[in-house]
């Protein structure tokens, strides 16, 4: 995902845990955060709640990435503060739509 977003012209940072992701959002202040729900130690739902509670995370678009795409999964994502829920593998047309909706081509992600 990070390589694809880089090819699409995004300024990308990658975290491999929820705690590191939360720190990156505070330091990097991205416009968009793609967050896997099935992470070890802290799942994506909890990471999203913590990101949303920080000033830097209130304006970012939070996009859930998951292998789970049932209505209940999408409801849980919304309740955790996500703006969108994408099922893996994410469709490139949808990714481009999300990037276009957030403004300039050199997105911070």
PDB file of N, CA and C in Angstrom:
ATOM      1  N   UNK A   1       0.826  -1.184   0.000  1.00  0.00           N
ATOM      2  CA  UNK A   1       0.000   0.000   0.000  1.00  0.00           C
ATOM      3  C   UNK A   1       0.872   1.250   0.000  1.00  0.00           C
ATOM      4  N   UNK A   2       1.897   1.258   0.844  1.00  0.00           N
ATOM      5  CA  UNK A   2       2.774   2.430   0.914  1.00  0.00           C
ATOM      6  C   UNK A   2       3.450   2.691  -0.426  1.00  0.00           C
ATOM      7  N   UNK A   3       3.910   1.643  -1.088  1.00  0.00           N
ATOM      8  CA  UNK A   3       4.559   1.821  -2.395  1.00  0.00           C
ATOM      9  C   UNK A   3       3.574   2.352  -3.428  1.00  0.00           C
ATOM     10  N   UNK A   4       2.351   1.836  -3.417  1.00  0.00           N
ATOM     11  CA  UNK A   4       1.335   2.301  -4.359  1.00  0.00           C
ATOM     12  C   UNK A   4       1.031   3.779  -4.122  1.00  0.00           C
ATOM     13  N   UNK A   5       0.839   4.166  -2.882  1.00  0.00           N
ATOM     14  CA  UNK A   5       0.557   5.563  -2.566  1.00  0.00           C
ATOM     15  C   UNK A   5       1.732   6.461  -2.952  1.00  0.00           C
ATOM     16  N   UNK A   6       2.946   5.971  -2.784  1.00  0.00           N
ATOM     17  CA  UNK A   6       4.128   6.722  -3.197  1.00  0.00           C
ATOM     18  C   UNK A   6       4.119   6.940  -4.712  1.00  0.00           C
ATOM     19  N   UNK A   7       3.816   5.892  -5.471  1.00  0.00           N
ATOM     20  CA  UNK A   7       3.735   5.998  -6.934  1.00  0.00           C
ATOM     21  C   UNK A   7       2.645   6.992  -7.339  1.00  0.00           C
ATOM     22  N   UNK A   8       1.582   7.062  -6.558  1.00  0.00           N
ATOM     23  CA  UNK A   8       0.488   7.992  -6.859  1.00  0.00           C
ATOM     24  C   UNK A   8       0.828   9.432  -6.445  1.00  0.00           C
ATOM     25  N   UNK A   9       2.030   9.649  -5.928  1.00  0.00           N
ATOM     26  CA  UNK A   9       2.487  10.998  -5.617  1.00  0.00           C
ATOM     27  C   UNK A   9       2.294  11.440  -4.186  1.00  0.00           C
ATOM     28  N   UNK A  10       2.037  10.513  -3.299  1.00  0.00           N
ATOM     29  CA  UNK A  10       1.806  10.860  -1.894  1.00  0.00           C
ATOM     30  C   UNK A  10       3.106  10.864  -1.110  1.00  0.00           C
ATOM     31  N   UNK A  11       3.174  11.694  -0.094  1.00  0.00           N
ATOM     32  CA  UNK A  11       4.274  11.710   0.867  1.00  0.00           C
ATOM     33  C   UNK A  11       3.855  10.755   1.979  1.00  0.00           C
ATOM     34  N   UNK A  12       4.455   9.577   2.019  1.00  0.00           N
ATOM     35  CA  UNK A  12       3.967   8.468   2.844  1.00  0.00           C
ATOM     36  C   UNK A  12       4.885   8.200   4.031  1.00  0.00           C
ATOM     37  N   UNK A  13       4.277   7.907   5.169  1.00  0.00           N
ATOM     38  CA  UNK A  13       4.968   7.390   6.344  1.00  0.00           C
ATOM     39  C   UNK A  13       4.291   6.066   6.690  1.00  0.00           C
ATOM     40  N   UNK A  14       5.080   5.106   7.169  1.00  0.00           N
ATOM     41  CA  UNK A  14       4.542   3.786   7.484  1.00  0.00           C
ATOM     42  C   UNK A  14       4.837   3.445   8.943  1.00  0.00           C
ATOM     43  N   UNK A  15       3.832   2.942   9.625  1.00  0.00           N
ATOM     44  CA  UNK A  15       3.978   2.476  11.007  1.00  0.00           C
ATOM     45  C   UNK A  15       3.528   1.019  11.048  1.00  0.00           C
ATOM     46  N   UNK A  16       4.182   0.232  11.885  1.00  0.00           N
ATOM     47  CA  UNK A  16       3.848  -1.183  11.972  1.00  0.00           C
ATOM     48  C   UNK A  16       3.161  -1.561  13.276  1.00  0.00           C
ATOM     49  N   UNK A  17       2.737  -0.541  14.016  1.00  0.00           N
ATOM     50  CA  UNK A  17       1.947  -0.787  15.220  1.00  0.00           C
ATOM     51  C   UNK A  17       1.050   0.426  15.453  1.00  0.00           C
ATOM     52  N   UNK A  18       0.008   0.212  16.204  1.00  0.00           N
ATOM     53  CA  UNK A  18      -0.909   1.301  16.508  1.00  0.00           C
ATOM     54  C   UNK A  18      -0.242   2.423  17.271  1.00  0.00           C
ATOM     55  N   UNK A  19       0.594   2.087  18.244  1.00  0.00           N
ATOM     56  CA  UNK A  19       1.261   3.112  19.055  1.00  0.00           C
ATOM     57  C   UNK A  19       2.161   3.990  18.203  1.00  0.00           C
ATOM     58  N   UNK A  20       2.930   3.373  17.306  1.00  0.00           N
ATOM     59  CA  UNK A  20       3.804   4.150  16.422  1.00  0.00           C
ATOM     60  C   UNK A  20       2.965   4.988  15.471  1.00  0.00           C
ATOM     61  N   UNK A  21       1.862   4.433  14.972  1.00  0.00           N
ATOM     62  CA  UNK A  21       0.973   5.180  14.090  1.00  0.00           C
ATOM     63  C   UNK A  21       0.412   6.425  14.756  1.00  0.00           C
ATOM     64  N   UNK A  22       0.016   6.308  15.995  1.00  0.00           N
ATOM     65  CA  UNK A  22      -0.515   7.455  16.747  1.00  0.00           C
ATOM     66  C   UNK A  22       0.551   8.541  16.868  1.00  0.00           C
ATOM     67  N   UNK A  23       1.773   8.150  17.173  1.00  0.00           N
ATOM     68  CA  UNK A  23       2.877   9.112  17.273  1.00  0.00           C
ATOM     69  C   UNK A  23       3.147   9.789  15.932  1.00  0.00           C
ATOM     70  N   UNK A  24       3.107   9.001  14.857  1.00  0.00           N
ATOM     71  CA  UNK A  24       3.339   9.567  13.524  1.00  0.00           C
ATOM     72  C   UNK A  24       2.272  10.591  13.151  1.00  0.00           C
ATOM     73  N   UNK A  25       1.035  10.309  13.481  1.00  0.00           N
ATOM     74  CA  UNK A  25      -0.036  11.253  13.167  1.00  0.00           C
ATOM     75  C   UNK A  25       0.209  12.575  13.881  1.00  0.00           C
ATOM     76  N   UNK A  26       0.624  12.516  15.126  1.00  0.00           N
ATOM     77  CA  UNK A  26       0.893  13.745  15.875  1.00  0.00           C
ATOM     78  C   UNK A  26       2.062  14.525  15.277  1.00  0.00           C
ATOM     79  N   UNK A  27       3.113  13.824  14.878  1.00  0.00           N
ATOM     80  CA  UNK A  27       4.307  14.483  14.359  1.00  0.00           C
ATOM     81  C   UNK A  27       4.157  14.901  12.897  1.00  0.00           C
ATOM     82  N   UNK A  28       3.561  14.066  12.085  1.00  0.00           N
ATOM     83  CA  UNK A  28       3.493  14.249  10.634  1.00  0.00           C
ATOM     84  C   UNK A  28       2.268  15.040  10.191  1.00  0.00           C
ATOM     85  N   UNK A  29       1.187  14.944  10.928  1.00  0.00           N
ATOM     86  CA  UNK A  29      -0.084  15.609  10.654  1.00  0.00           C
ATOM     87  C   UNK A  29      -0.577  15.359   9.220  1.00  0.00           C
ATOM     88  N   UNK A  30      -0.823  14.089   8.885  1.00  0.00           N
ATOM     89  CA  UNK A  30      -1.266  13.752   7.527  1.00  0.00           C
ATOM     90  C   UNK A  30      -2.701  14.174   7.259  1.00  0.00           C
ATOM     91  N   UNK A  31      -3.028  14.314   5.982  1.00  0.00           N
ATOM     92  CA  UNK A  31      -4.401  14.585   5.575  1.00  0.00           C
ATOM     93  C   UNK A  31      -5.226  13.297   5.602  1.00  0.00           C
ATOM     94  N   UNK A  32      -4.557  12.180   5.303  1.00  0.00           N
ATOM     95  CA  UNK A  32      -5.229  10.885   5.214  1.00  0.00           C
ATOM     96  C   UNK A  32      -4.424   9.857   5.995  1.00  0.00           C
ATOM     97  N   UNK A  33      -5.134   8.987   6.734  1.00  0.00           N
ATOM     98  CA  UNK A  33      -4.497   7.890   7.455  1.00  0.00           C
ATOM     99  C   UNK A  33      -5.192   6.606   7.029  1.00  0.00           C
ATOM    100  N   UNK A  34      -4.424   5.698   6.403  1.00  0.00           N
ATOM    101  CA  UNK A  34      -4.918   4.363   6.096  1.00  0.00           C
ATOM    102  C   UNK A  34      -4.473   3.482   7.252  1.00  0.00           C
ATOM    103  N   UNK A  35      -5.432   2.828   7.900  1.00  0.00           N
ATOM    104  CA  UNK A  35      -5.140   2.111   9.129  1.00  0.00           C
ATOM    105  C   UNK A  35      -5.711   0.704   9.070  1.00  0.00           C
ATOM    106  N   UNK A  36      -4.838  -0.286   9.187  1.00  0.00           N
ATOM    107  CA  UNK A  36      -5.263  -1.681   9.199  1.00  0.00           C
ATOM    108  C   UNK A  36      -5.969  -1.959  10.523  1.00  0.00           C
ATOM    109  N   UNK A  37      -7.054  -2.693  10.470  1.00  0.00           N
ATOM    110  CA  UNK A  37      -7.799  -2.999  11.689  1.00  0.00           C
ATOM    111  C   UNK A  37      -7.173  -4.135  12.491  1.00  0.00           C
ATOM    112  N   UNK A  38      -6.503  -5.053  11.824  1.00  0.00           N
ATOM    113  CA  UNK A  38      -5.986  -6.243  12.503  1.00  0.00           C
ATOM    114  C   UNK A  38      -4.526  -6.144  12.881  1.00  0.00           C
ATOM    115  N   UNK A  39      -4.162  -5.151  13.662  1.00  0.00           N
ATOM    116  CA  UNK A  39      -2.773  -4.995  14.095  1.00  0.00           C
ATOM    117  C   UNK A  39      -2.558  -5.678  15.438  1.00  0.00           C
ATOM    118  N   UNK A  40      -1.304  -6.107  15.702  1.00  0.00           N
ATOM    119  CA  UNK A  40      -1.001  -6.684  17.018  1.00  0.00           C
ATOM    120  C   UNK A  40      -0.937  -5.607  18.091  1.00  0.00           C
ATOM    121  N   UNK A  41      -1.074  -5.998  19.322  1.00  0.00           N
ATOM    122  CA  UNK A  41      -0.971  -5.147  20.511  1.00  0.00           C
ATOM    123  C   UNK A  41      -2.107  -4.143  20.647  1.00  0.00           C
ATOM    124  N   UNK A  42      -2.372  -3.345  19.623  1.00  0.00           N
ATOM    125  CA  UNK A  42      -3.477  -2.388  19.648  1.00  0.00           C
ATOM    126  C   UNK A  42      -4.167  -2.466  18.286  1.00  0.00           C
ATOM    127  N   UNK A  43      -5.428  -2.865  18.266  1.00  0.00           N
ATOM    128  CA  UNK A  43      -6.094  -2.991  16.970  1.00  0.00           C
ATOM    129  C   UNK A  43      -6.391  -1.607  16.372  1.00  0.00           C
ATOM    130  N   UNK A  44      -6.784  -1.605  15.115  1.00  0.00           N
ATOM    131  CA  UNK A  44      -7.043  -0.361  14.411  1.00  0.00           C
ATOM    132  C   UNK A  44      -8.192   0.451  14.986  1.00  0.00           C
ATOM    133  N   UNK A  45      -9.169  -0.207  15.581  1.00  0.00           N
ATOM    134  CA  UNK A  45     -10.289   0.511  16.193  1.00  0.00           C
ATOM    135  C   UNK A  45      -9.796   1.392  17.338  1.00  0.00           C
ATOM    136  N   UNK A  46      -8.969   0.809  18.207  1.00  0.00           N
ATOM    137  CA  UNK A  46      -8.443   1.566  19.342  1.00  0.00           C
ATOM    138  C   UNK A  46      -7.480   2.656  18.868  1.00  0.00           C
ATOM    139  N   UNK A  47      -6.653   2.334  17.894  1.00  0.00           N
ATOM    140  CA  UNK A  47      -5.734   3.344  17.348  1.00  0.00           C
ATOM    141  C   UNK A  47      -6.525   4.515  16.769  1.00  0.00           C
ATOM    142  N   UNK A  48      -7.613   4.225  16.066  1.00  0.00           N
ATOM    143  CA  UNK A  48      -8.446   5.295  15.484  1.00  0.00           C
ATOM    144  C   UNK A  48      -9.047   6.168  16.582  1.00  0.00           C
ATOM    145  N   UNK A  49      -9.541   5.560  17.638  1.00  0.00           N
ATOM    146  CA  UNK A  49     -10.110   6.345  18.745  1.00  0.00           C
ATOM    147  C   UNK A  49      -9.066   7.295  19.339  1.00  0.00           C
ATOM    148  N   UNK A  50      -7.858   6.785  19.517  1.00  0.00           N
ATOM    149  CA  UNK A  50      -6.791   7.608  20.089  1.00  0.00           C
ATOM    150  C   UNK A  50      -6.344   8.705  19.120  1.00  0.00           C
ATOM    151  N   UNK A  51      -6.279   8.377  17.842  1.00  0.00           N
ATOM    152  CA  UNK A  51      -5.927   9.392  16.843  1.00  0.00           C
ATOM    153  C   UNK A  51      -6.974  10.496  16.834  1.00  0.00           C
ATOM    154  N   UNK A  52      -8.242  10.128  16.859  1.00  0.00           N
ATOM    155  CA  UNK A  52      -9.325  11.112  16.841  1.00  0.00           C
ATOM    156  C   UNK A  52      -9.326  11.999  18.085  1.00  0.00           C
ATOM    157  N   UNK A  53      -8.823  11.478  19.194  1.00  0.00           N
ATOM    158  CA  UNK A  53      -8.827  12.268  20.434  1.00  0.00           C
ATOM    159  C   UNK A  53      -7.689  13.290  20.480  1.00  0.00           C
ATOM    160  N   UNK A  54      -6.721  13.170  19.579  1.00  0.00           N
ATOM    161  CA  UNK A  54      -5.600  14.113  19.522  1.00  0.00           C
ATOM    162  C   UNK A  54      -5.907  15.228  18.526  1.00  0.00           C
ATOM    163  N   UNK A  55      -5.428  16.444  18.783  1.00  0.00           N
ATOM    164  CA  UNK A  55      -5.695  17.560  17.860  1.00  0.00           C
ATOM    165  C   UNK A  55      -5.286  17.268  16.412  1.00  0.00           C
ATOM    166  N   UNK A  56      -4.138  16.631  16.200  1.00  0.00           N
ATOM    167  CA  UNK A  56      -3.665  16.353  14.840  1.00  0.00           C
ATOM    168  C   UNK A  56      -4.552  15.344  14.121  1.00  0.00           C
ATOM    169  N   UNK A  57      -5.272  14.526  14.845  1.00  0.00           N
ATOM    170  CA  UNK A  57      -6.094  13.489  14.228  1.00  0.00           C
ATOM    171  C   UNK A  57      -7.530  13.877  13.971  1.00  0.00           C
ATOM    172  N   UNK A  58      -7.915  15.056  14.392  1.00  0.00           N
ATOM    173  CA  UNK A  58      -9.314  15.453  14.234  1.00  0.00           C
ATOM    174  C   UNK A  58      -9.655  15.848  12.809  1.00  0.00           C
ATOM    175  N   UNK A  59      -8.691  16.361  12.057  1.00  0.00           N
ATOM    176  CA  UNK A  59      -8.959  16.801  10.690  1.00  0.00           C
ATOM    177  C   UNK A  59      -8.605  15.761   9.636  1.00  0.00           C
ATOM    178  N   UNK A  60      -7.812  14.773  10.001  1.00  0.00           N
ATOM    179  CA  UNK A  60      -7.379  13.753   9.043  1.00  0.00           C
ATOM    180  C   UNK A  60      -8.545  12.861   8.634  1.00  0.00           C
ATOM    181  N   UNK A  61      -8.502  12.404   7.396  1.00  0.00           N
ATOM    182  CA  UNK A  61      -9.436  11.394   6.936  1.00  0.00           C
ATOM    183  C   UNK A  61      -8.888  10.048   7.394  1.00  0.00           C
ATOM    184  N   UNK A  62      -9.664   9.305   8.162  1.00  0.00           N
ATOM    185  CA  UNK A  62      -9.248   7.978   8.614  1.00  0.00           C
ATOM    186  C   UNK A  62      -9.920   6.929   7.747  1.00  0.00           C
ATOM    187  N   UNK A  63      -9.112   6.087   7.133  1.00  0.00           N
ATOM    188  CA  UNK A  63      -9.605   5.046   6.244  1.00  0.00           C
ATOM    189  C   UNK A  63      -9.224   3.687   6.823  1.00  0.00           C
ATOM    190  N   UNK A  64     -10.218   2.892   7.161  1.00  0.00           N
ATOM    191  CA  UNK A  64      -9.978   1.539   7.668  1.00  0.00           C
ATOM    192  C   UNK A  64      -9.655   0.610   6.507  1.00  0.00           C
ATOM    193  N   UNK A  65      -8.651  -0.228   6.699  1.00  0.00           N
ATOM    194  CA  UNK A  65      -8.313  -1.282   5.749  1.00  0.00           C
ATOM    195  C   UNK A  65      -8.483  -2.608   6.465  1.00  0.00           C
ATOM    196  N   UNK A  66      -9.241  -3.498   5.854  1.00  0.00           N
ATOM    197  CA  UNK A  66      -9.539  -4.743   6.545  1.00  0.00           C
ATOM    198  C   UNK A  66      -9.885  -5.855   5.571  1.00  0.00           C
ATOM    199  N   UNK A  67      -9.680  -7.057   6.007  1.00  0.00           N
ATOM    200  CA  UNK A  67     -10.176  -8.213   5.274  1.00  0.00           C
ATOM    201  C   UNK A  67     -11.642  -8.469   5.583  1.00  0.00           C
ATOM    202  N   UNK A  68     -12.169  -7.739   6.567  1.00  0.00           N
ATOM    203  CA  UNK A  68     -13.553  -7.898   7.001  1.00  0.00           C
ATOM    204  C   UNK A  68     -14.393  -6.759   6.421  1.00  0.00           C
ATOM    205  N   UNK A  69     -15.493  -7.098   5.793  1.00  0.00           N
ATOM    206  CA  UNK A  69     -16.289  -6.061   5.149  1.00  0.00           C
ATOM    207  C   UNK A  69     -17.785  -6.196   5.339  1.00  0.00           C
ATOM    208  N   UNK A  70     -18.198  -6.935   6.369  1.00  0.00           N
ATOM    209  CA  UNK A  70     -19.626  -7.070   6.643  1.00  0.00           C
ATOM    210  C   UNK A  70     -20.171  -5.762   7.217  1.00  0.00           C
ATOM    211  N   UNK A  71     -21.488  -5.619   7.219  1.00  0.00           N
ATOM    212  CA  UNK A  71     -22.113  -4.402   7.742  1.00  0.00           C
ATOM    213  C   UNK A  71     -21.696  -4.112   9.177  1.00  0.00           C
ATOM    214  N   UNK A  72     -21.600  -5.143  10.012  1.00  0.00           N
ATOM    215  CA  UNK A  72     -21.189  -4.957  11.411  1.00  0.00           C
ATOM    216  C   UNK A  72     -19.757  -4.415  11.495  1.00  0.00           C
ATOM    217  N   UNK A  73     -18.872  -4.908  10.624  1.00  0.00           N
ATOM    218  CA  UNK A  73     -17.486  -4.422  10.601  1.00  0.00           C
ATOM    219  C   UNK A  73     -17.444  -2.942  10.235  1.00  0.00           C
ATOM    220  N   UNK A  74     -18.221  -2.552   9.247  1.00  0.00           N
ATOM    221  CA  UNK A  74     -18.272  -1.151   8.812  1.00  0.00           C
ATOM    222  C   UNK A  74     -18.879  -0.261   9.894  1.00  0.00           C
ATOM    223  N   UNK A  75     -19.868  -0.783  10.610  1.00  0.00           N
ATOM    224  CA  UNK A  75     -20.482  -0.035  11.711  1.00  0.00           C
ATOM    225  C   UNK A  75     -19.460   0.204  12.820  1.00  0.00           C
ATOM    226  N   UNK A  76     -18.704  -0.834  13.159  1.00  0.00           N
ATOM    227  CA  UNK A  76     -17.661  -0.694  14.187  1.00  0.00           C
ATOM    228  C   UNK A  76     -16.620   0.341  13.773  1.00  0.00           C
ATOM    229  N   UNK A  77     -16.284   0.363  12.483  1.00  0.00           N
ATOM    230  CA  UNK A  77     -15.319   1.343  11.979  1.00  0.00           C
ATOM    231  C   UNK A  77     -15.838   2.769  12.158  1.00  0.00           C
ATOM    232  N   UNK A  78     -17.087   2.995  11.774  1.00  0.00           N
ATOM    233  CA  UNK A  78     -17.683   4.332  11.933  1.00  0.00           C
ATOM    234  C   UNK A  78     -17.684   4.749  13.402  1.00  0.00           C
ATOM    235  N   UNK A  79     -18.064   3.824  14.274  1.00  0.00           N
ATOM    236  CA  UNK A  79     -18.123   4.125  15.710  1.00  0.00           C
ATOM    237  C   UNK A  79     -16.741   4.450  16.283  1.00  0.00           C
ATOM    238  N   UNK A  80     -15.689   3.891  15.690  1.00  0.00           N
ATOM    239  CA  UNK A  80     -14.327   4.149  16.159  1.00  0.00           C
ATOM    240  C   UNK A  80     -13.771   5.466  15.615  1.00  0.00           C
ATOM    241  N   UNK A  81     -14.467   6.065  14.636  1.00  0.00           N
ATOM    242  CA  UNK A  81     -14.026   7.353  14.104  1.00  0.00           C
ATOM    243  C   UNK A  81     -13.514   7.328  12.681  1.00  0.00           C
ATOM    244  N   UNK A  82     -13.637   6.194  12.012  1.00  0.00           N
ATOM    245  CA  UNK A  82     -13.201   6.120  10.616  1.00  0.00           C
ATOM    246  C   UNK A  82     -14.187   6.831   9.696  1.00  0.00           C
ATOM    247  N   UNK A  83     -13.650   7.415   8.629  1.00  0.00           N
ATOM    248  CA  UNK A  83     -14.487   8.059   7.614  1.00  0.00           C
ATOM    249  C   UNK A  83     -14.904   7.082   6.520  1.00  0.00           C
ATOM    250  N   UNK A  84     -14.044   6.109   6.233  1.00  0.00           N
ATOM    251  CA  UNK A  84     -14.328   5.103   5.203  1.00  0.00           C
ATOM    252  C   UNK A  84     -13.823   3.748   5.686  1.00  0.00           C
ATOM    253  N   UNK A  85     -14.350   2.699   5.077  1.00  0.00           N
ATOM    254  CA  UNK A  85     -13.934   1.329   5.379  1.00  0.00           C
ATOM    255  C   UNK A  85     -13.687   0.636   4.044  1.00  0.00           C
ATOM    256  N   UNK A  86     -12.440   0.262   3.774  1.00  0.00           N
ATOM    257  CA  UNK A  86     -12.094  -0.433   2.540  1.00  0.00           C
ATOM    258  C   UNK A  86     -11.713  -1.870   2.849  1.00  0.00           C
ATOM    259  N   UNK A  87     -12.178  -2.765   1.991  1.00  0.00           N
ATOM    260  CA  UNK A  87     -11.824  -4.173   2.129  1.00  0.00           C
ATOM    261  C   UNK A  87     -10.586  -4.430   1.275  1.00  0.00           C
ATOM    262  N   UNK A  88      -9.622  -5.138   1.864  1.00  0.00           N
ATOM    263  CA  UNK A  88      -8.383  -5.472   1.163  1.00  0.00           C
ATOM    264  C   UNK A  88      -8.632  -6.568   0.137  1.00  0.00           C
ATOM    265  N   UNK A  89      -7.955  -6.509  -0.987  1.00  0.00           N
ATOM    266  CA  UNK A  89      -7.077  -5.429  -1.428  1.00  0.00           C
ATOM    267  C   UNK A  89      -7.914  -4.225  -1.881  1.00  0.00           C
ATOM    268  N   UNK A  90      -7.460  -3.048  -1.519  1.00  0.00           N
ATOM    269  CA  UNK A  90      -8.197  -1.829  -1.855  1.00  0.00           C
ATOM    270  C   UNK A  90      -8.162  -1.586  -3.363  1.00  0.00           C
ATOM    271  N   UNK A  91      -9.296  -1.190  -3.888  1.00  0.00           N
ATOM    272  CA  UNK A  91      -9.435  -0.894  -5.314  1.00  0.00           C
ATOM    273  C   UNK A  91      -8.713   0.420  -5.629  1.00  0.00           C
ATOM    274  N   UNK A  92      -7.851   0.415  -6.646  1.00  0.00           N
ATOM    275  CA  UNK A  92      -7.063   1.605  -6.970  1.00  0.00           C
ATOM    276  C   UNK A  92      -7.945   2.786  -7.364  1.00  0.00           C
ATOM    277  N   UNK A  93      -9.066   2.523  -8.018  1.00  0.00           N
ATOM    278  CA  UNK A  93      -9.969   3.616  -8.390  1.00  0.00           C
ATOM    279  C   UNK A  93     -10.536   4.302  -7.148  1.00  0.00           C
ATOM    280  N   UNK A  94     -10.849   3.524  -6.129  1.00  0.00           N
ATOM    281  CA  UNK A  94     -11.351   4.101  -4.875  1.00  0.00           C
ATOM    282  C   UNK A  94     -10.250   4.883  -4.172  1.00  0.00           C
ATOM    283  N   UNK A  95      -9.020   4.353  -4.187  1.00  0.00           N
ATOM    284  CA  UNK A  95      -7.897   5.081  -3.588  1.00  0.00           C
ATOM    285  C   UNK A  95      -7.697   6.430  -4.276  1.00  0.00           C
ATOM    286  N   UNK A  96      -7.741   6.440  -5.594  1.00  0.00           N
ATOM    287  CA  UNK A  96      -7.579   7.695  -6.328  1.00  0.00           C
ATOM    288  C   UNK A  96      -8.720   8.663  -6.026  1.00  0.00           C
ATOM    289  N   UNK A  97      -9.923   8.136  -5.851  1.00  0.00           N
ATOM    290  CA  UNK A  97     -11.085   8.973  -5.496  1.00  0.00           C
ATOM    291  C   UNK A  97     -10.873   9.621  -4.122  1.00  0.00           C
ATOM    292  N   UNK A  98     -10.381   8.843  -3.167  1.00  0.00           N
ATOM    293  CA  UNK A  98     -10.118   9.362  -1.818  1.00  0.00           C
ATOM    294  C   UNK A  98      -9.052  10.447  -1.871  1.00  0.00           C
ATOM    295  N   UNK A  99      -7.981  10.195  -2.611  1.00  0.00           N
ATOM    296  CA  UNK A  99      -6.902  11.181  -2.721  1.00  0.00           C
ATOM    297  C   UNK A  99      -7.397  12.465  -3.383  1.00  0.00           C
ATOM    298  N   UNK A 100      -8.181  12.336  -4.432  1.00  0.00           N
ATOM    299  CA  UNK A 100      -8.701  13.512  -5.136  1.00  0.00           C
ATOM    300  C   UNK A 100      -9.632  14.328  -4.236  1.00  0.00           C
ATOM    301  N   UNK A 101     -10.411  13.658  -3.417  1.00  0.00           N
ATOM    302  CA  UNK A 101     -11.355  14.355  -2.546  1.00  0.00           C
ATOM    303  C   UNK A 101     -10.646  15.162  -1.458  1.00  0.00           C
ATOM    304  N   UNK A 102      -9.409  14.795  -1.150  1.00  0.00           N
ATOM    305  CA  UNK A 102      -8.669  15.489  -0.086  1.00  0.00           C
ATOM    306  C   UNK A 102      -7.818  16.635  -0.598  1.00  0.00           C
ATOM    307  N   UNK A 103      -7.824  16.883  -1.889  1.00  0.00           N
ATOM    308  CA  UNK A 103      -7.127  18.066  -2.372  1.00  0.00           C
ATOM    309  C   UNK A 103      -5.937  17.789  -3.228  1.00  0.00           C
ATOM    310  N   UNK A 104      -4.823  18.467  -2.917  1.00  0.00           N
ATOM    311  CA  UNK A 104      -3.667  18.462  -3.815  1.00  0.00           C
ATOM    312  C   UNK A 104      -3.079  17.076  -4.009  1.00  0.00           C
ATOM    313  N   UNK A 105      -2.251  16.963  -5.057  1.00  0.00           N
ATOM    314  CA  UNK A 105      -1.707  15.666  -5.458  1.00  0.00           C
ATOM    315  C   UNK A 105      -0.648  15.138  -4.500  1.00  0.00           C
ATOM    316  N   UNK A 106       0.077  15.992  -3.828  1.00  0.00           N
ATOM    317  CA  UNK A 106       1.146  15.523  -2.941  1.00  0.00           C
ATOM    318  C   UNK A 106       0.631  15.382  -1.509  1.00  0.00           C
ATOM    319  N   UNK A 107      -0.288  14.458  -1.335  1.00  0.00           N
ATOM    320  CA  UNK A 107      -0.901  14.220  -0.043  1.00  0.00           C
ATOM    321  C   UNK A 107       0.113  13.720   0.973  1.00  0.00           C
ATOM    322  N   UNK A 108      -0.072  14.097   2.199  1.00  0.00           N
ATOM    323  CA  UNK A 108       0.696  13.525   3.304  1.00  0.00           C
ATOM    324  C   UNK A 108      -0.126  12.383   3.858  1.00  0.00           C
ATOM    325  N   UNK A 109       0.443  11.173   3.824  1.00  0.00           N
ATOM    326  CA  UNK A 109      -0.302   9.997   4.252  1.00  0.00           C
ATOM    327  C   UNK A 109       0.532   9.177   5.216  1.00  0.00           C
TER     328      UNK A 109
END
